[in-house]
Amino acid sequence: MRRVATTLILFLLVMTGLLGQNNPTSNLKTDSWSDVKYRIYPMIKPTLNEDEDTSTRFELKDSDLPISEPYLAELQVAYVIDNEGYYTYVNYGDLKQWNINKDTLSKTAIENLNILANGRAQFHGDSTYGMIVLNGNLEASLMLSDGFWEAITQTIKQKNLVIGIPAKDVLLITHLESSDGILTLKNAIKKIYEQGDHLLTKWLFKREDGAWSKFELVE
C-alpha cells in the first residue's frame, strides 16, 4: 500500500491507511450497543460515481448495506467501529440489532470524535498554514467536529478558515486572508494527488458562521 508522500515545507502527513483489514460491513453482530457505542466514529468517504464500474461493488442485502449520508462536494459520511487494529462499517442491520436510529448513531459518533480530537489532535504550523495530526485514519473526518474548529480558531487566532482534505489522513489548514497559505495548500493537494493513497477530494472548503461550504476546486 502506498503512503501519502510528504515534505516538511508543505507539512504533508505520512500515515498508514486503515489498520488491518478494511471490511465493508461490521462483523460484530453479537456486540450490544453498550459494547460498541464508545468506539463509533464518523468517517468522510468519497461518493461513488453513478457511472463507476458496478462489477467492483459489493452485492449486499439491505441489512448489510453500510450507512452513509451525503455531505459536501463529492463526499459522504459513513460510520465505523474502531476494533483496535481495523475498522468495520456500521450497517442497517446493526441499527436494528442495537435498537437505535440514525440520529442516535450520528450524535454518538460525533461525540466520540469530539472526545478523540480533544485528547489527541495536534496542530503543526503557524497562523499562515498548518496541518492536523490525529490517528492516521480520521484526520479528514475532523471536518465534522464543530468544537474542534472553535479551538483551532483560538489557537491560530484566525477566522475564515480554509481547509483541504485530499486524503482521509490529511487535514491542511490556512485562512482567506493568507494568499501564500492558500497557494501552499493548493500545491500540497496537487502533490498528494500525484503520489497519495486513500484520496478524497480536490475541493477546498471555507468555514463561515460555524459551517463549511465549498470554496475552490484545485485544478
Short mmCIF file of N, CA, C and O in Angstrom, two decimals, residues 1 8 26-27 33 36 63 67 72 74 102 110-111 114 126 129 158 165 167 170 177 181 190 197 216 218:
data_model
loop_
_atom_site.label_atom_id
_atom_site.label_comp_id
_atom_site.label_asym_id
_atom_site.label_seq_id
_atom_site.Cartn_x
_atom_site.Cartn_y
_atom_site.Cartn_z
N MET A 1 0.85 -1.19 0.00
CA MET A 1 0.00 0.00 0.00
C MET A 1 0.88 1.23 0.00
O MET A 1 1.76 1.39 0.82
N LEU A 8 8.56 18.50 4.46
CA LEU A 8 8.48 19.30 5.67
C LEU A 8 7.86 20.65 5.38
O LEU A 8 7.04 21.15 6.16
N SER A 26 -19.89 -4.50 9.16
CA SER A 26 -19.49 -4.87 10.51
C SER A 26 -19.61 -6.37 10.71
O SER A 26 -20.57 -7.00 10.31
N ASN A 27 -18.60 -6.97 11.36
CA ASN A 27 -18.64 -8.37 11.70
C ASN A 27 -18.99 -8.61 13.16
O ASN A 27 -18.99 -9.73 13.64
N TRP A 33 -25.14 -2.56 21.88
CA TRP A 33 -24.89 -1.15 21.73
C TRP A 33 -23.92 -0.64 22.81
O TRP A 33 -23.03 0.16 22.53
N VAL A 36 -20.26 -1.19 21.89
CA VAL A 36 -19.63 -0.50 20.76
C VAL A 36 -19.81 1.01 20.76
O VAL A 36 -19.11 1.71 20.03
N SER A 63 -29.91 -5.13 4.79
CA SER A 63 -29.46 -5.04 6.17
C SER A 63 -27.94 -4.94 6.28
O SER A 63 -27.41 -4.48 7.30
N ILE A 67 -24.19 2.28 6.33
CA ILE A 67 -24.94 3.52 6.45
C ILE A 67 -24.06 4.68 5.99
O ILE A 67 -22.92 4.82 6.44
N LEU A 72 -20.62 17.28 1.63
CA LEU A 72 -20.30 18.35 0.70
C LEU A 72 -19.56 17.80 -0.51
O LEU A 72 -18.89 16.76 -0.43
N GLU A 74 -18.27 15.91 -3.48
CA GLU A 74 -18.49 14.51 -3.84
C GLU A 74 -18.22 13.60 -2.65
O GLU A 74 -17.81 12.46 -2.80
N LYS A 102 -30.71 6.37 13.09
CA LYS A 102 -29.53 7.03 12.51
C LYS A 102 -29.16 8.30 13.26
O LYS A 102 -27.98 8.65 13.35
N ILE A 110 -20.28 11.63 16.51
CA ILE A 110 -19.71 12.97 16.60
C ILE A 110 -19.18 13.23 18.01
O ILE A 110 -18.09 13.81 18.19
N GLU A 111 -19.91 12.80 19.03
CA GLU A 111 -19.44 12.97 20.40
C GLU A 111 -18.12 12.25 20.62
O GLU A 111 -17.20 12.78 21.25
N ASN A 114 -15.37 14.20 18.92
CA ASN A 114 -15.00 15.37 19.71
C ASN A 114 -14.06 14.99 20.85
O ASN A 114 -13.07 15.69 21.12
N ASP A 126 1.62 27.38 11.68
CA ASP A 126 1.52 28.73 12.24
C ASP A 126 0.23 29.36 11.73
O ASP A 126 -0.64 28.66 11.21
N TYR A 129 -0.28 28.69 7.72
CA TYR A 129 -0.52 27.37 7.14
C TYR A 129 -0.15 26.30 8.15
O TYR A 129 0.82 26.46 8.91
N GLN A 158 -7.16 33.12 13.95
CA GLN A 158 -7.63 33.48 12.62
C GLN A 158 -9.04 32.92 12.42
O GLN A 158 -9.35 31.83 12.87
N ILE A 165 -8.82 18.50 2.40
CA ILE A 165 -8.79 17.11 2.88
C ILE A 165 -8.59 16.19 1.68
O ILE A 165 -9.48 15.42 1.31
N ALA A 167 -6.92 13.53 1.31
CA ALA A 167 -6.91 12.11 1.66
C ALA A 167 -7.48 11.96 3.06
O ALA A 167 -7.56 12.93 3.82
N VAL A 170 -5.25 13.28 5.89
CA VAL A 170 -4.61 14.58 5.68
C VAL A 170 -5.63 15.70 5.89
O VAL A 170 -6.67 15.72 5.24
N GLU A 177 -7.38 35.22 4.45
CA GLU A 177 -6.51 36.38 4.38
C GLU A 177 -5.08 36.03 3.99
O GLU A 177 -4.25 36.93 3.79
N GLY A 181 -0.71 31.08 2.10
CA GLY A 181 -1.21 29.84 2.68
C GLY A 181 -2.10 29.08 1.73
O GLY A 181 -2.02 27.85 1.62
N LYS A 190 -2.16 19.08 -4.90
CA LYS A 190 -1.68 18.56 -6.18
C LYS A 190 -0.63 17.47 -5.95
O LYS A 190 -0.65 16.42 -6.62
N ASP A 197 -2.54 8.09 -1.51
CA ASP A 197 -3.49 6.98 -1.48
C ASP A 197 -4.66 7.39 -0.59
O ASP A 197 -4.60 8.39 0.12
N GLU A 216 -13.14 26.35 -3.43
CA GLU A 216 -12.48 26.33 -4.73
C GLU A 216 -12.00 24.92 -5.04
O GLU A 216 -11.53 24.20 -4.15
N VAL A 218 -9.27 22.61 -6.78
CA VAL A 218 -7.87 22.67 -7.21
C VAL A 218 -7.74 21.93 -8.53
O VAL A 218 -8.07 20.75 -8.64
#
